[in-house]
CSV table of C-alpha atoms and ligand atoms in Angstrom, one decimal:
chain,number,residue,atom,x,y,z
X,7,MET,CA,293.5,-42.3,100.6
X,8,GLY,CA,292.7,-43.8,97.2
X,9,LYS,CA,291.2,-47.3,96.7
X,10,GLY,CA,291.0,-49.4,93.6
X,11,SER,CA,290.3,-53.1,92.7
X,12,GLY,CA,290.8,-55.2,89.7
X,13,PHE,CA,289.3,-58.6,88.8
X,14,GLY,CA,291.0,-61.9,88.5
X,15,LYS,CA,290.4,-64.1,85.7
X,16,VAL,CA,290.6,-67.4,84.1
X,17,ILE,CA,291.5,-68.0,80.3
X,18,LEU,CA,289.1,-70.5,78.8
X,19,PHE,CA,290.6,-70.6,75.2
X,20,GLY,CA,294.0,-69.4,74.1
X,21,GLU,CA,296.5,-68.5,76.5
X,22,HIS,CA,300.0,-68.1,74.9
X,23,PHE,CA,298.5,-68.1,71.6
X,24,VAL,CA,296.8,-64.5,72.1
X,25,VAL,CA,300.4,-63.1,72.6
X,26,HIS,CA,300.8,-63.6,68.8
X,27,GLY,CA,297.5,-62.4,67.7
X,28,VAL,CA,295.2,-65.5,67.9
X,29,PRO,CA,292.0,-64.7,69.5
X,30,GLY,CA,291.3,-65.7,73.1
X,31,ILE,CA,288.2,-65.9,75.4
X,32,VAL,CA,288.6,-64.9,79.2
X,33,SER,CA,286.4,-64.7,82.0
X,34,ALA,CA,286.8,-62.6,85.1
X,35,ILE,CA,286.0,-64.3,88.3
X,36,ASP,CA,284.4,-63.0,91.6
X,37,ALA,CA,287.5,-62.3,93.3
X,38,THR,CA,289.5,-59.1,93.1
X,39,ALA,CA,293.0,-57.8,94.0
X,40,ASP,CA,292.2,-54.4,96.1
X,41,ALA,CA,294.6,-51.6,96.8
X,42,GLU,CA,294.7,-48.6,99.0
X,43,VAL,CA,297.3,-45.9,98.2
X,44,ALA,CA,298.1,-42.9,100.4
X,45,ARG,CA,300.9,-40.5,99.8
X,46,ALA,CA,304.2,-40.9,101.9
X,47,ALA,CA,307.0,-39.0,102.7
X,48,LYS,CA,309.7,-41.2,100.6
X,49,GLY,CA,309.6,-43.9,98.2
X,50,ILE,CA,307.4,-46.7,97.2
X,51,ASN,CA,306.5,-48.9,100.1
X,52,ILE,CA,304.4,-51.7,99.6
X,53,LYS,CA,302.6,-54.0,102.0
X,54,ASP,CA,301.2,-57.1,100.2
X,55,GLU,CA,298.6,-59.0,102.3
X,56,ARG,CA,297.5,-61.0,99.5
X,57,LYS,CA,296.8,-64.8,100.5
X,58,GLY,CA,298.8,-66.9,98.0
X,59,SER,CA,301.4,-69.6,97.0
X,60,LYS,CA,304.2,-69.7,99.2
X,61,GLY,CA,307.0,-67.3,97.8
X,62,TYR,CA,304.8,-65.6,95.3
X,63,ALA,CA,305.1,-62.0,96.7
X,64,GLU,CA,308.8,-62.5,97.5
X,65,GLU,CA,309.4,-63.9,93.9
X,66,LYS,CA,307.5,-61.2,92.0
X,67,ARG,CA,308.7,-58.2,94.2
X,68,LEU,CA,311.1,-56.6,91.7
X,69,GLN,CA,308.6,-57.1,88.8
X,70,GLN,CA,306.2,-55.2,91.0
X,71,LEU,CA,308.2,-52.3,91.4
X,72,GLU,CA,309.3,-52.1,87.9
X,73,SER,CA,305.7,-52.4,87.3
X,74,ILE,CA,304.5,-49.4,89.3
X,75,ASP,CA,307.3,-47.5,87.8
X,76,ARG,CA,305.9,-48.3,84.3
X,77,MET,CA,302.5,-47.5,85.3
X,78,LEU,CA,303.1,-44.0,87.0
X,79,LYS,CA,305.1,-43.1,83.8
X,80,ALA,CA,302.1,-44.1,81.6
X,81,MET,CA,299.9,-41.9,83.6
X,82,GLY,CA,302.0,-38.9,82.8
X,83,ILE,CA,303.7,-39.0,86.5
X,84,LYS,CA,307.4,-38.6,87.1
X,85,PRO,CA,308.2,-41.6,89.6
X,86,GLU,CA,310.7,-39.6,91.2
X,87,THR,CA,308.3,-36.8,92.4
X,88,VAL,CA,305.8,-39.0,94.3
X,89,ALA,CA,306.0,-41.2,97.2
X,90,PHE,CA,303.1,-43.8,98.1
X,91,ASN,CA,302.5,-46.2,100.9
X,92,ILE,CA,300.5,-49.1,99.0
X,93,TRP,CA,298.6,-51.8,100.6
X,94,LEU,CA,297.3,-54.6,98.5
X,95,GLY,CA,294.7,-57.4,99.5
X,96,GLY,CA,291.5,-58.6,98.4
X,97,ASN,CA,290.3,-62.0,98.0
X,98,LEU,CA,292.0,-63.0,94.9
X,99,PRO,CA,295.0,-65.2,95.8
X,100,GLY,CA,298.3,-64.7,94.6
X,101,PHE,CA,298.4,-67.6,92.4
X,102,SER,CA,300.0,-67.9,89.1
X,103,GLY,CA,297.6,-67.9,86.3
X,104,LEU,CA,294.9,-66.0,87.6
X,105,GLY,CA,295.9,-62.8,86.4
X,106,ALA,CA,296.9,-61.6,90.0
X,107,SER,CA,299.6,-59.4,88.6
X,108,ALA,CA,297.4,-57.6,86.0
X,109,ALA,CA,294.4,-57.4,88.7
X,110,SER,CA,296.8,-55.8,91.3
X,111,SER,CA,298.0,-53.3,88.5
X,112,VAL,CA,294.6,-52.2,87.8
X,113,ALA,CA,293.9,-51.9,91.6
X,114,ILE,CA,296.9,-49.9,92.3
X,115,ALA,CA,296.6,-47.7,89.0
X,116,ARG,CA,292.8,-46.8,90.2
X,117,GLY,CA,294.0,-46.2,93.7
X,118,VAL,CA,297.0,-43.8,92.3
X,119,ALA,CA,294.4,-42.2,90.1
X,120,GLU,CA,292.0,-41.5,93.1
X,121,GLU,CA,294.8,-40.3,95.6
X,122,LEU,CA,296.0,-37.8,92.9
X,123,GLU,CA,292.4,-36.6,92.4
X,124,MET,CA,293.0,-37.8,88.5
X,125,THR,CA,289.9,-38.8,86.5
X,126,LEU,CA,291.0,-41.8,84.4
X,127,SER,CA,288.5,-43.7,82.1
X,128,SER,CA,288.5,-47.5,82.2
X,129,GLU,CA,290.1,-47.4,78.7
X,130,LYS,CA,292.8,-45.6,80.2
X,131,ILE,CA,293.4,-47.6,83.3
X,132,ASN,CA,293.5,-50.4,80.8
X,133,GLU,CA,296.1,-48.9,79.0
X,134,VAL,CA,298.2,-48.1,82.1
X,135,ALA,CA,297.8,-51.6,83.5
X,136,TYR,CA,299.0,-53.0,80.2
X,137,GLU,CA,302.3,-51.1,80.5
X,138,ALA,CA,302.5,-52.1,84.1
X,139,GLU,CA,301.9,-55.8,83.1
X,140,LYS,CA,305.1,-55.5,80.5
X,141,ALA,CA,307.2,-55.8,83.6
X,142,TYR,CA,305.7,-59.5,84.6
X,143,ALA,CA,305.1,-60.8,81.3
X,144,GLY,CA,307.8,-59.1,79.1
X,145,ASN,CA,305.5,-59.0,75.7
X,146,PRO,CA,301.9,-59.2,77.2
X,147,SER,CA,299.0,-59.9,75.1
X,148,GLY,CA,296.7,-57.6,77.1
X,149,ILE,CA,294.2,-60.1,77.8
X,150,ASP,CA,294.8,-60.3,81.6
X,151,ASN,CA,294.7,-56.4,82.1
X,152,THR,CA,291.5,-56.2,79.9
X,153,ALA,CA,289.7,-58.7,82.0
X,154,ALA,CA,291.0,-57.1,85.2
X,155,THR,CA,289.6,-53.8,84.2
X,156,TYR,CA,286.3,-54.8,82.8
X,157,GLY,CA,285.1,-58.0,84.2
X,158,GLY,CA,282.8,-60.4,82.6
X,159,LEU,CA,283.4,-62.8,79.8
X,160,LEU,CA,285.6,-61.7,77.0
X,161,TRP,CA,286.5,-62.4,73.8
X,162,PHE,CA,289.9,-60.7,73.1
X,163,LYS,CA,292.5,-60.4,70.1
X,164,LYS,CA,295.4,-58.4,70.0
X,165,ASN,CA,296.2,-56.0,67.4
X,166,MET,CA,299.5,-56.8,66.1
X,167,THR,CA,300.1,-53.5,64.3
X,168,GLY,CA,299.6,-51.5,67.4
X,169,GLY,CA,295.9,-50.5,66.8
X,170,ALA,CA,293.3,-51.1,69.2
X,171,ASN,CA,292.8,-54.7,70.5
X,172,THR,CA,289.2,-56.2,69.7
X,173,ILE,CA,287.4,-56.9,73.0
X,174,GLU,CA,283.8,-57.7,72.6
X,175,ARG,CA,281.3,-59.2,75.2
X,176,ILE,CA,280.2,-62.7,75.2
X,177,SER,CA,276.8,-63.6,76.6
X,178,ILE,CA,276.1,-66.6,78.0
X,179,ARG,CA,272.5,-68.0,79.2
X,180,LYS,CA,273.4,-68.4,83.0
X,181,PRO,CA,276.8,-68.7,84.7
X,182,VAL,CA,278.4,-71.6,85.0
X,183,GLU,CA,280.4,-73.2,87.9
X,184,ILE,CA,284.1,-73.9,87.3
X,185,ILE,CA,287.0,-75.4,89.6
X,186,ILE,CA,290.5,-73.8,89.9
X,187,GLY,CA,292.9,-76.2,91.0
X,188,SER,CA,296.3,-74.7,92.0
X,189,THR,CA,299.4,-76.4,92.0
X,190,GLY,CA,300.9,-74.3,94.3
X,191,LYS,CA,304.1,-73.5,92.1
X,192,VAL,CA,304.9,-70.1,91.8
X,193,ALA,CA,305.6,-69.4,87.5
X,194,ASN,CA,307.3,-67.0,85.7
X,195,THR,CA,305.1,-66.0,83.1
X,196,LYS,CA,307.8,-63.8,81.4
X,197,ALA,CA,309.9,-66.9,81.0
X,198,MET,CA,307.1,-68.9,79.7
X,199,VAL,CA,305.8,-66.6,77.1
X,200,GLU,CA,309.8,-65.8,75.7
X,201,GLY,CA,309.7,-69.7,75.7
X,202,VAL,CA,307.0,-70.1,73.3
X,203,ALA,CA,308.1,-67.3,71.1
X,204,GLU,CA,311.6,-68.8,70.9
X,205,ARG,CA,310.4,-72.3,70.1
X,206,LYS,CA,307.8,-71.0,67.5
X,207,ARG,CA,310.8,-69.1,65.7
X,208,LYS,CA,312.9,-72.4,66.0
X,209,ASN,CA,309.9,-74.5,64.5
X,210,PRO,CA,307.7,-72.2,62.5
X,211,GLN,CA,306.0,-75.2,60.6
X,212,LYS,CA,305.0,-77.1,63.5
X,213,TYR,CA,303.9,-73.9,65.5
X,214,ASP,CA,301.9,-72.4,62.5
X,215,TYR,CA,300.2,-75.6,62.4
X,216,ILE,CA,299.4,-75.6,66.2
X,217,PHE,CA,298.5,-72.0,66.2
X,218,LYS,CA,296.0,-72.6,63.2
X,219,GLN,CA,294.5,-75.1,65.4
X,220,ALA,CA,294.1,-72.9,68.5
X,221,GLU,CA,292.5,-70.1,66.1
X,222,ALA,CA,289.7,-72.7,65.1
X,223,LEU,CA,289.4,-73.9,68.5
X,224,ALA,CA,288.7,-70.1,69.8
X,225,TYR,CA,285.8,-69.6,67.2
X,226,ALA,CA,284.2,-72.9,68.1
X,227,GLY,CA,284.5,-72.1,72.0
X,228,ARG,CA,282.7,-68.9,71.1
X,229,LYS,CA,280.0,-70.3,69.4
X,230,ALA,CA,279.5,-73.3,71.9
X,231,LEU,CA,279.2,-70.8,74.6
X,232,GLU,CA,277.1,-68.5,73.1
X,233,VAL,CA,274.6,-71.5,72.3
X,234,TYR,CA,275.1,-72.8,75.8
X,235,ASP,CA,276.6,-76.2,74.6
X,236,LEU,CA,278.4,-76.9,77.9
X,237,LYS,CA,279.6,-80.4,76.7
X,238,LYS,CA,281.3,-79.0,73.5
X,239,VAL,CA,282.9,-76.1,75.5
X,240,GLY,CA,284.4,-78.9,77.6
X,241,GLU,CA,285.7,-81.0,74.8
X,242,LEU,CA,287.1,-78.0,73.3
X,243,MET,CA,288.9,-77.2,76.6
X,244,ASN,CA,290.3,-80.5,76.5
X,245,GLU,CA,291.7,-79.9,73.0
X,246,ASN,CA,293.1,-76.6,74.1
X,247,HIS,CA,294.9,-78.2,76.9
X,248,ARG,CA,296.4,-80.9,74.3
X,249,LEU,CA,297.7,-77.7,72.2
X,250,LEU,CA,299.1,-76.2,75.4
X,251,GLN,CA,301.1,-79.6,75.8
X,252,GLU,CA,302.4,-79.5,72.4
X,253,ILE,CA,303.9,-75.9,72.9
X,254,GLU,CA,305.5,-77.1,76.3
X,255,VAL,CA,303.9,-74.9,78.7
X,256,SER,CA,302.1,-77.5,80.6
X,257,SER,CA,303.6,-79.3,83.7
X,258,ARG,CA,303.4,-82.9,85.4
X,259,GLU,CA,301.4,-81.4,88.3
X,260,LEU,CA,299.0,-79.5,85.9
X,261,ASP,CA,298.8,-82.7,83.7
X,262,LEU,CA,297.9,-84.7,86.9
X,263,LEU,CA,295.2,-82.1,88.1
X,264,VAL,CA,293.5,-81.8,84.4
X,265,ASP,CA,293.6,-85.9,84.6
X,266,ILE,CA,292.0,-86.1,88.0
X,267,ALA,CA,289.3,-83.2,86.9
X,268,GLN,CA,288.6,-85.3,83.5
X,269,LYS,CA,288.2,-88.6,85.2
X,270,GLN,CA,285.9,-87.2,87.8
X,271,GLY,CA,283.6,-86.1,85.2
X,272,ALA,CA,284.3,-82.5,84.5
X,273,PHE,CA,283.1,-81.7,81.3
X,274,GLY,CA,286.5,-80.2,80.3
X,275,ALA,CA,289.8,-79.3,81.8
X,276,LYS,CA,292.9,-77.4,81.2
X,277,LEU,CA,295.9,-75.4,82.4
X,278,THR,CA,294.9,-71.6,82.5
X,279,GLY,CA,297.2,-68.6,82.0
X,280,GLY,CA,300.9,-69.0,81.8
X,281,GLY,CA,301.3,-72.7,83.0
X,282,GLY,CA,304.7,-74.2,84.3
X,283,GLY,CA,303.0,-74.3,87.6
X,284,GLY,CA,300.1,-71.9,88.7
X,285,CYS,CA,296.7,-73.3,88.0
X,286,MET,CA,294.4,-75.3,85.9
X,287,THR,CA,290.4,-74.9,85.7
X,288,ALA,CA,288.0,-77.5,84.9
X,289,LEU,CA,284.4,-77.0,83.5
X,290,THR,CA,281.9,-78.4,86.3
X,291,PRO,CA,278.4,-77.1,85.6
X,292,THR,CA,276.8,-78.6,88.7
X,293,ARG,CA,277.2,-77.8,92.1
X,294,THR,CA,277.4,-81.5,92.8
X,295,LEU,CA,280.2,-82.2,90.1
X,296,GLN,CA,282.0,-79.0,91.3
X,297,GLU,CA,282.4,-80.3,94.6
X,298,LYS,CA,283.4,-83.8,93.6
X,299,VAL,CA,286.0,-82.6,91.3
X,300,ALA,CA,287.2,-80.2,94.1
X,301,ALA,CA,287.5,-82.8,96.3
X,302,ALA,CA,289.6,-85.1,94.2
X,303,ILE,CA,292.0,-82.4,93.5
X,304,GLU,CA,292.1,-81.5,97.4
X,305,ARG,CA,293.0,-85.0,98.1
X,306,GLU,CA,295.8,-85.2,95.6
E,839,LIG,O1,299.8,-66.8,84.0
E,839,LIG,P1,298.8,-65.2,84.0
E,839,LIG,O2,297.9,-65.3,84.9
E,839,LIG,O3,299.9,-64.2,83.8
E,839,LIG,O4,298.5,-65.4,82.4
E,839,LIG,C1,299.3,-65.1,81.3
E,839,LIG,C2,298.4,-65.3,80.2
E,839,LIG,C3,299.6,-65.5,78.9
E,839,LIG,O5,298.7,-65.7,77.6
E,839,LIG,C4,300.5,-66.8,78.8
E,839,LIG,C5,300.2,-64.4,78.6
E,839,LIG,C6,299.5,-63.2,78.0
E,839,LIG,O6,299.9,-61.8,78.1
E,839,LIG,O7,298.4,-63.1,77.3
């Protein structure tokens, strides 16, 4: 049997904008999707035991099968020549916005490689997971699979002409507490990404202006993280949420949770990931603040 894991993530700056070449900042979280892969007699049989939003696994089932097909091809395997039983679990919940699809793709790719005794570098696993991610996100930036593969806090910029993406590690003085709030709503990342692309095409001037601000925010965010100015990081996250509202990827529930977090004293809060449901995150750099904000979100 082959085993593999991939990290979940929160995007601190730049979701959606990264798809179009704007830099973003992503942090892996200490939760993983885990896979066990064993050869089978026939077909691709998935047992998905991840905890998650109601309906997440069912809603993503077709995209999941397509992603495995794409993954096998990217590994140089003809899908019709192999059959696997795949078990999926781990402590990363299947909530939209936490990179659960990318984490599972990395986990499965590692599991398949181990089962078939193939030695794949992390770079190759990342490449394979990117191909798989296309089934879920249509035209993904690659930020999710990168965080899922390497972990840590990363600066990511997609290369828009097909060359290697820029991936740089960001060091911070010490780890920091955050909150992740889930709306419990399953979101369709592909539809969200396509919606932004379409509105951008229709309103180039408005969107160019917003995208320039998103770029400036990513650079400012990186600087603030590197000097550990958490007040500043939080302000910039609030600003980032406003930009995400402007490109119409937030929702009533996300705005509500962001608002609660800000009112409870979070340094900053924003939706994280594709939006339209899914999750938000708040910067709550002490355990007390973290618990206060979490309790308020849970109450709501
Ligand atoms: O919602 P998630 O966890 O799939 O994150 C999507 C992040 C986007 O920036 C919206 C898409 C992408 O590929 O970067």
